Coordinates of C-alpha atoms in Angstrom, one line a residue:
Chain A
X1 CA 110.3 66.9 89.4
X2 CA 109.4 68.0 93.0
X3 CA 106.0 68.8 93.7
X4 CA 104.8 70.0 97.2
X5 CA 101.1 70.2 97.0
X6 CA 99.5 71.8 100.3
X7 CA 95.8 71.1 101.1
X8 CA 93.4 71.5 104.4
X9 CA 93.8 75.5 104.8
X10 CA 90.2 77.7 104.8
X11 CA 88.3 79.7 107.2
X12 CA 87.7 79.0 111.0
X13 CA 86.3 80.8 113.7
X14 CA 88.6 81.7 116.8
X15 CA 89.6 79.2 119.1
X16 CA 88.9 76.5 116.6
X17 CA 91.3 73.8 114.7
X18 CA 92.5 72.8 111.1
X19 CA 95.0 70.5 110.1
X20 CA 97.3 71.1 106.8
X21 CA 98.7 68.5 104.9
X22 CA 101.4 68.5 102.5
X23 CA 101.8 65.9 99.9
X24 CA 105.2 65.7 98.3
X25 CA 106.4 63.5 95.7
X26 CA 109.8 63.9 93.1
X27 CA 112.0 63.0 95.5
X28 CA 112.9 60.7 98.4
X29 CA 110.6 62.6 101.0
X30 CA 111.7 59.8 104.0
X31 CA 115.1 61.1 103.6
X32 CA 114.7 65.0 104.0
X33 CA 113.8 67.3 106.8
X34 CA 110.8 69.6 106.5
X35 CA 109.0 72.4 107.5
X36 CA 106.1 75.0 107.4
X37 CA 106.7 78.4 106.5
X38 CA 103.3 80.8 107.2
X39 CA 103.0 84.4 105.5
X40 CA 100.3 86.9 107.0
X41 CA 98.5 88.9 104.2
X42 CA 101.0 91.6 103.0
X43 CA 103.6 91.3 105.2
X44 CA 106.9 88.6 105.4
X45 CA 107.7 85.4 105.9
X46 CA 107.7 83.7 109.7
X47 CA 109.1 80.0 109.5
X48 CA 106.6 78.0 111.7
X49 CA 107.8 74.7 112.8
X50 CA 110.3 72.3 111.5
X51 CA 110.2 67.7 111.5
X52 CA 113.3 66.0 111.0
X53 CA 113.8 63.1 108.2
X54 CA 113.1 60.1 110.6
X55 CA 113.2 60.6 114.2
X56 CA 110.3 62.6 114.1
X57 CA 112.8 65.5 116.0
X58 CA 110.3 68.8 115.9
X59 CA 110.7 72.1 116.4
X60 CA 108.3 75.1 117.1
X61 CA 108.3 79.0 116.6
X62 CA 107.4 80.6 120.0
X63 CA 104.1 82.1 118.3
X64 CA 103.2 78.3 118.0
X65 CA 104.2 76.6 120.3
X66 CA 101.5 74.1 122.1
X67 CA 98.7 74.9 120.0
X68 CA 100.5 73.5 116.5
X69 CA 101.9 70.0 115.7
X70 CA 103.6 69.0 113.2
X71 CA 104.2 65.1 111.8
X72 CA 105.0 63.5 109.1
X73 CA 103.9 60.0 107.6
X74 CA 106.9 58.9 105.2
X75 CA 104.4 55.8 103.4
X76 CA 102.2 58.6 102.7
X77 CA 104.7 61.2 101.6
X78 CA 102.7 63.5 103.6
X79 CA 103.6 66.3 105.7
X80 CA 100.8 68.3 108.5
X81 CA 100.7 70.8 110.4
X82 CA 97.7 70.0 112.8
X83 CA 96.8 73.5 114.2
X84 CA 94.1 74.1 117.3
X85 CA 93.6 77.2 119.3
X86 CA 93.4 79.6 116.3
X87 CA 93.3 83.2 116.1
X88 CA 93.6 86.0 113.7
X89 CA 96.9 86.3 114.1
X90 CA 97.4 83.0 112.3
X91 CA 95.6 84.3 109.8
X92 CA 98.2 83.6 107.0
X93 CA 98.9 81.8 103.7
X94 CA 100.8 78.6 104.8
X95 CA 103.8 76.7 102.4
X96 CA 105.7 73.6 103.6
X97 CA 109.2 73.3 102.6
X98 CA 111.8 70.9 101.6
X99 CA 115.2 71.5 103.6
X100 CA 118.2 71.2 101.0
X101 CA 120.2 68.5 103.1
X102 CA 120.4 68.8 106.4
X103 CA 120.0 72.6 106.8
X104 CA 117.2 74.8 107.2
X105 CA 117.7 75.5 103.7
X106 CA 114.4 75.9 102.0
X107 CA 115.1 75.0 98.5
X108 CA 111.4 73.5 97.4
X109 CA 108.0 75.5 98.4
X110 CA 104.2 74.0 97.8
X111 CA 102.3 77.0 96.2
X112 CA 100.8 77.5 99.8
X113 CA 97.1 77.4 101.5
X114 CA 95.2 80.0 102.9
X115 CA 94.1 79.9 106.6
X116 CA 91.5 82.5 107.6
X117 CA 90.8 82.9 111.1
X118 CA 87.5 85.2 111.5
X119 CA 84.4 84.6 113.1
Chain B
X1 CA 116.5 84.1 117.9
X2 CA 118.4 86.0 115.6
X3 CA 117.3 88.6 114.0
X4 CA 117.5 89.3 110.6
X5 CA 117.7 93.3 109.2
X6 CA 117.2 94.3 105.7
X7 CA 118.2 97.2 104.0
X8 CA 116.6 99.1 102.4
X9 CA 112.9 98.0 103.1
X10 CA 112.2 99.1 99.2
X11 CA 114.5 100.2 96.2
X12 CA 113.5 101.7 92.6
X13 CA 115.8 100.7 90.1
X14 CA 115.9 100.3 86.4
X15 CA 116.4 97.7 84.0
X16 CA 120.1 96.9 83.4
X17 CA 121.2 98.9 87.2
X18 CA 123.0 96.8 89.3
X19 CA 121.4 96.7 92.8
X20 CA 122.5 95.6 96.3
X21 CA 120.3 94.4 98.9
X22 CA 122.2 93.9 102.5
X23 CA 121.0 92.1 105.2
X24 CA 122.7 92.0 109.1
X25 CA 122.0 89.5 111.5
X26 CA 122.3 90.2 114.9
X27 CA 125.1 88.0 116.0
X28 CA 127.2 86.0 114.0
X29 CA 126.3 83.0 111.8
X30 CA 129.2 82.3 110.3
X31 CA 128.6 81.8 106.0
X32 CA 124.6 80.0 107.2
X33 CA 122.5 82.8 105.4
X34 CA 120.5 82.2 102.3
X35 CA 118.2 84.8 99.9
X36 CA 115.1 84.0 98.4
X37 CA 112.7 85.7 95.5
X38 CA 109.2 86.2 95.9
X39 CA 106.6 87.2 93.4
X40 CA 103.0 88.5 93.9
X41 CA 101.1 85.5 94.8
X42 CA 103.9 82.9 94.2
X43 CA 106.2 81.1 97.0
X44 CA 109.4 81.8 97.8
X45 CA 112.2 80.8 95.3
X46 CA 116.0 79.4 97.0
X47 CA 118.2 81.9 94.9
X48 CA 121.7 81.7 97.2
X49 CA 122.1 79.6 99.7
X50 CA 125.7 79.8 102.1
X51 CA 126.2 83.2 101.5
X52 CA 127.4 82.6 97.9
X53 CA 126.6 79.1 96.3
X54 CA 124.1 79.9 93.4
X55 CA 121.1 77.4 93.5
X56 CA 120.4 75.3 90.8
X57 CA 119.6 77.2 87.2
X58 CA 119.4 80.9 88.9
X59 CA 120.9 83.3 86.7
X60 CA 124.9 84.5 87.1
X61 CA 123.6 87.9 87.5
X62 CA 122.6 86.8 91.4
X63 CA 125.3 86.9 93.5
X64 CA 126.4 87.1 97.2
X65 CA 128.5 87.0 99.6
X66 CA 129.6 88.2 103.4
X67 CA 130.2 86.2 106.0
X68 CA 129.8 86.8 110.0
X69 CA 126.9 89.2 110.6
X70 CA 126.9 91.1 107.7
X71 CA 125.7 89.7 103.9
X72 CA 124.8 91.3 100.5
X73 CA 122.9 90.3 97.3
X74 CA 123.6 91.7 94.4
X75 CA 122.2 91.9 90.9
X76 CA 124.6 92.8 88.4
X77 CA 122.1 93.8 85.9
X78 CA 118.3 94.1 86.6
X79 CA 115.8 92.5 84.6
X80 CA 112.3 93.1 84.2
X81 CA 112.1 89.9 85.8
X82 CA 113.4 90.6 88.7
X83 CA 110.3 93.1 90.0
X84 CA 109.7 91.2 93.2
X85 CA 110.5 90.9 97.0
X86 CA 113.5 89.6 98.2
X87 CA 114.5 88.0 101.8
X88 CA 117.4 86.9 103.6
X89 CA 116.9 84.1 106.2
X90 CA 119.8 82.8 108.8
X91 CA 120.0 78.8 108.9
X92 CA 122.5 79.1 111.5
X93 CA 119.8 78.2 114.4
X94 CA 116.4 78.2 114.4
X95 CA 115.4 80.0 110.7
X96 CA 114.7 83.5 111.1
X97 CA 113.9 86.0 108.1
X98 CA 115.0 89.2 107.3
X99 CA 111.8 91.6 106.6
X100 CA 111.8 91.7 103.1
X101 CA 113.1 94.0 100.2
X102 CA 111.0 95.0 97.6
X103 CA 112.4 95.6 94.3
X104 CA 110.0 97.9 92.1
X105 CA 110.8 99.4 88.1
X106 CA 112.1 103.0 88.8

Protein backbone atom coordinates (compact mmCIF):
# COMPACT_ATOMS: atom_id res chain seq x y z
CA UNK A 1 0.00 0.00 0.00
CA UNK A 2 1.34 3.59 -0.61
CA UNK A 3 1.72 5.63 2.28
CA UNK A 4 2.99 9.35 2.01
CA UNK A 5 3.39 10.58 5.58
CA UNK A 6 4.30 14.45 5.75
CA UNK A 7 5.95 15.84 8.85
CA UNK A 8 7.93 19.22 9.92
CA UNK A 9 4.87 21.81 9.14
CA UNK A 10 3.80 24.24 12.45
CA UNK A 11 3.92 27.80 13.27
CA UNK A 12 6.73 30.37 12.41
CA UNK A 13 7.09 33.87 12.61
CA UNK A 14 7.66 36.00 9.33
CA UNK A 15 10.78 35.81 7.63
CA UNK A 16 11.68 32.64 9.29
CA UNK A 17 12.38 28.86 7.87
CA UNK A 18 10.83 25.25 8.24
CA UNK A 19 11.67 22.37 6.38
CA UNK A 20 8.92 19.56 5.44
CA UNK A 21 9.66 16.07 4.96
CA UNK A 22 7.82 13.48 3.34
CA UNK A 23 8.35 9.87 4.05
CA UNK A 24 7.01 7.49 1.46
CA UNK A 25 7.05 3.83 1.41
CA UNK A 26 4.67 1.13 -0.77
CA UNK A 27 6.31 1.63 -3.67
CA UNK A 28 9.63 2.09 -5.50
CA UNK A 29 10.00 5.83 -4.39
CA UNK A 30 13.72 6.14 -6.38
CA UNK A 31 11.82 5.46 -9.50
CA UNK A 32 8.99 8.22 -9.39
CA UNK A 33 8.86 11.95 -9.69
CA UNK A 34 7.42 14.01 -6.95
CA UNK A 35 6.02 17.00 -5.78
CA UNK A 36 4.45 19.38 -3.16
CA UNK A 37 1.12 20.64 -3.55
CA UNK A 38 0.29 23.64 -0.72
CA UNK A 39 -3.51 24.60 -0.02
CA UNK A 40 -4.21 28.04 1.80
CA UNK A 41 -7.05 27.78 4.46
CA UNK A 42 -10.43 27.67 2.47
CA UNK A 43 -9.37 28.28 -0.82
CA UNK A 44 -7.76 25.76 -3.81
CA UNK A 45 -5.02 23.99 -4.52
CA UNK A 46 -1.55 25.78 -5.86
CA UNK A 47 1.07 22.95 -6.90
CA UNK A 48 4.38 24.16 -5.36
CA UNK A 49 7.45 22.64 -6.71
CA UNK A 50 8.16 19.43 -8.46
CA UNK A 51 11.85 16.80 -8.10
CA UNK A 52 12.40 14.33 -10.78
CA UNK A 53 13.09 10.49 -10.05
CA UNK A 54 16.93 10.67 -10.20
CA UNK A 55 18.60 13.57 -11.60
CA UNK A 56 17.43 15.70 -8.98
CA UNK A 57 15.73 17.98 -12.17
CA UNK A 58 13.50 20.61 -9.95
CA UNK A 59 11.00 22.81 -10.64
CA UNK A 60 9.45 25.88 -8.78
CA UNK A 61 6.07 27.92 -8.77
CA UNK A 62 6.89 31.59 -9.29
CA UNK A 63 5.26 32.28 -5.69
CA UNK A 64 8.39 30.09 -4.58
CA UNK A 65 10.88 30.48 -6.26
CA UNK A 66 14.37 31.22 -4.32
CA UNK A 67 13.12 31.04 -0.98
CA UNK A 68 11.86 27.05 -1.25
CA UNK A 69 13.97 23.91 -2.14
CA UNK A 70 13.03 20.97 -2.68
CA UNK A 71 15.22 17.41 -2.58
CA UNK A 72 14.86 14.16 -2.25
CA UNK A 73 17.04 11.33 -0.53
CA UNK A 74 16.06 7.96 -2.41
CA UNK A 75 17.95 5.65 0.81
CA UNK A 76 15.69 7.44 2.91
CA UNK A 77 12.56 7.36 0.88
CA UNK A 78 12.25 10.92 1.94
CA UNK A 79 10.98 13.83 0.16
CA UNK A 80 11.45 17.98 1.69
CA UNK A 81 10.59 20.92 0.97
CA UNK A 82 13.14 23.17 2.90
CA UNK A 83 11.26 26.59 3.05
CA UNK A 84 13.03 30.10 4.34
CA UNK A 85 11.78 33.51 3.92
CA UNK A 86 8.13 32.80 5.10
CA UNK A 87 5.21 34.86 5.08
CA UNK A 88 1.51 34.65 5.64
CA UNK A 89 0.86 34.06 2.36
CA UNK A 90 2.43 30.60 2.69
CA UNK A 91 0.35 30.06 5.31
CA UNK A 92 -1.19 26.78 3.95
CA UNK A 93 -1.74 23.09 4.57
CA UNK A 94 1.11 21.34 2.54
CA UNK A 95 0.68 17.47 0.79
CA UNK A 96 3.56 15.93 -1.32
CA UNK A 97 2.57 13.81 -4.14
CA UNK A 98 3.47 10.87 -6.09
CA UNK A 99 3.47 11.62 -10.04
CA UNK A 100 1.64 8.54 -11.81
CA UNK A 101 4.66 7.83 -14.37
CA UNK A 102 6.17 10.35 -15.79
CA UNK A 103 3.46 13.02 -15.75
CA UNK A 104 2.49 15.55 -13.39
CA UNK A 105 -0.20 13.27 -12.61
CA UNK A 106 -0.81 13.28 -8.95
CA UNK A 107 -2.23 9.97 -8.24
CA UNK A 108 -0.99 9.47 -4.26
CA UNK A 109 -1.36 12.52 -1.62
CA UNK A 110 0.26 12.37 2.24
CA UNK A 111 -2.70 13.59 4.46
CA UNK A 112 -0.83 16.96 4.49
CA UNK A 113 0.94 19.38 7.31
CA UNK A 114 -0.08 22.61 8.38
CA UNK A 115 2.34 25.62 8.06
CA UNK A 116 1.32 28.71 9.98
CA UNK A 117 3.09 31.79 9.34
CA UNK A 118 2.09 34.53 12.08
CA UNK A 119 4.01 36.36 14.46
CA UNK B 1 1.16 29.20 -17.09
CA UNK B 2 -2.02 28.02 -18.15
CA UNK B 3 -4.84 28.76 -16.64
CA UNK B 4 -7.35 26.55 -15.57
CA UNK B 5 -11.36 27.88 -15.37
CA UNK B 6 -14.08 26.03 -13.70
CA UNK B 7 -17.58 26.18 -14.10
CA UNK B 8 -19.67 26.67 -12.10
CA UNK B 9 -17.75 27.69 -8.90
CA UNK B 10 -20.67 25.68 -6.83
CA UNK B 11 -23.67 23.36 -7.93
CA UNK B 12 -26.67 22.00 -5.74
CA UNK B 13 -27.78 18.77 -6.89
CA UNK B 14 -29.52 15.83 -5.61
CA UNK B 15 -28.88 12.29 -5.07
CA UNK B 16 -29.28 10.18 -8.27
CA UNK B 17 -28.98 13.88 -10.76
CA UNK B 18 -26.43 13.59 -13.18
CA UNK B 19 -24.10 16.59 -12.89
CA UNK B 20 -21.35 18.16 -15.24
CA UNK B 21 -18.51 20.08 -14.05
CA UNK B 22 -16.47 21.89 -17.11
CA UNK B 23 -13.29 23.09 -16.91
CA UNK B 24 -11.32 25.41 -19.99
CA UNK B 25 -7.79 25.90 -20.11
CA UNK B 26 -6.49 28.74 -21.67
CA UNK B 27 -4.62 27.33 -24.54
CA UNK B 28 -4.52 23.99 -25.69
CA UNK B 29 -3.23 20.91 -23.95
CA UNK B 30 -4.01 18.42 -26.02
CA UNK B 31 -6.02 15.15 -23.77
CA UNK B 32 -3.09 16.28 -20.44
CA UNK B 33 -5.99 17.29 -18.01
CA UNK B 34 -6.89 15.30 -14.91
CA UNK B 35 -9.92 15.80 -12.05
CA UNK B 36 -9.53 15.27 -8.56
CA UNK B 37 -12.07 14.91 -5.37
CA UNK B 38 -11.62 16.54 -2.28
CA UNK B 39 -13.37 16.16 0.98
CA UNK B 40 -13.40 18.53 4.12
CA UNK B 41 -10.14 18.02 5.69
CA UNK B 42 -8.94 15.12 3.38
CA UNK B 43 -6.37 15.35 0.37
CA UNK B 44 -7.03 15.32 -2.93
CA UNK B 45 -8.19 11.97 -4.58
CA UNK B 46 -6.80 11.20 -8.69
CA UNK B 47 -10.42 10.38 -10.03
CA UNK B 48 -9.59 10.84 -14.13
CA UNK B 49 -6.61 11.32 -15.35
CA UNK B 50 -5.99 12.02 -19.63
CA UNK B 51 -9.26 13.43 -20.01
CA UNK B 52 -10.99 10.08 -19.79
CA UNK B 53 -8.92 7.10 -18.21
CA UNK B 54 -10.74 6.20 -14.86
CA UNK B 55 -8.07 5.76 -12.03
CA UNK B 56 -7.79 2.70 -10.31
CA UNK B 57 -11.19 1.50 -8.27
CA UNK B 58 -13.18 4.94 -8.89
CA UNK B 59 -16.65 4.29 -9.61
CA UNK B 60 -18.14 4.05 -13.50
CA UNK B 61 -20.39 6.75 -12.60
CA UNK B 62 -17.15 9.27 -13.04
CA UNK B 63 -16.47 10.06 -16.33
CA UNK B 64 -14.79 12.50 -18.75
CA UNK B 65 -13.77 13.60 -21.64
CA UNK B 66 -12.75 16.68 -24.02
CA UNK B 67 -9.85 17.26 -25.52
CA UNK B 68 -7.93 20.66 -26.67
CA UNK B 69 -8.98 23.50 -24.29
CA UNK B 70 -12.21 22.47 -23.27
CA UNK B 71 -12.91 19.24 -20.71
CA UNK B 72 -16.04 17.98 -18.72
CA UNK B 73 -16.61 15.63 -15.70
CA UNK B 74 -19.56 14.12 -15.33
CA UNK B 75 -21.40 12.08 -12.73
CA UNK B 76 -23.98 10.01 -14.13
CA UNK B 77 -25.77 9.55 -10.93
CA UNK B 78 -24.90 11.52 -7.65
CA UNK B 79 -24.29 9.87 -4.49
CA UNK B 80 -24.35 11.07 -1.10
CA UNK B 81 -20.82 10.41 -1.40
CA UNK B 82 -19.99 12.50 -3.73
CA UNK B 83 -20.74 15.97 -1.46
CA UNK B 84 -17.29 17.39 -1.96
CA UNK B 85 -14.99 19.74 -4.12
CA UNK B 86 -13.87 18.91 -7.31
CA UNK B 87 -10.71 20.28 -9.44
CA UNK B 88 -9.31 20.03 -12.82
CA UNK B 89 -5.57 20.44 -13.16
CA UNK B 90 -3.59 20.64 -16.77
CA UNK B 91 -0.38 18.29 -16.79
CA UNK B 92 0.46 19.55 -20.02
CA UNK B 93 3.30 21.98 -18.61
CA UNK B 94 3.96 23.13 -15.41
CA UNK B 95 0.63 21.83 -13.23
CA UNK B 96 -1.88 24.47 -12.92
CA UNK B 97 -5.41 23.99 -11.14
CA UNK B 98 -8.63 24.85 -12.04
CA UNK B 99 -10.37 26.89 -8.89
CA UNK B 100 -12.42 24.29 -7.63
CA UNK B 101 -16.20 23.13 -7.81
CA UNK B 102 -18.01 22.52 -4.97
CA UNK B 103 -20.61 19.94 -5.06
CA UNK B 104 -23.30 20.51 -2.19
CA UNK B 105 -26.92 18.21 -1.49
CA UNK B 106 -29.63 20.36 -3.08
Amino acid sequence: EVQLLESGGGLVQPGGSLRLSCAASGFTFSNYAMSWVRQAPGKGLEWVSGISRSDGSTSYADSVKGRFTISRDNFKNTLYMQMNSLSAEDTAVYYCAKWRGDQSIFDYWGQGTLVTVSS
Amino acid sequence: DIQMTQSPSSLSASVGDRVTITCRASQSISIYLNWYQQKPGKAPNLLIYDASSLQGEVPSRFSGSGSGTDFTLTISSLQPEDFATYYCQQSYSTPTFGQGTKVEIK
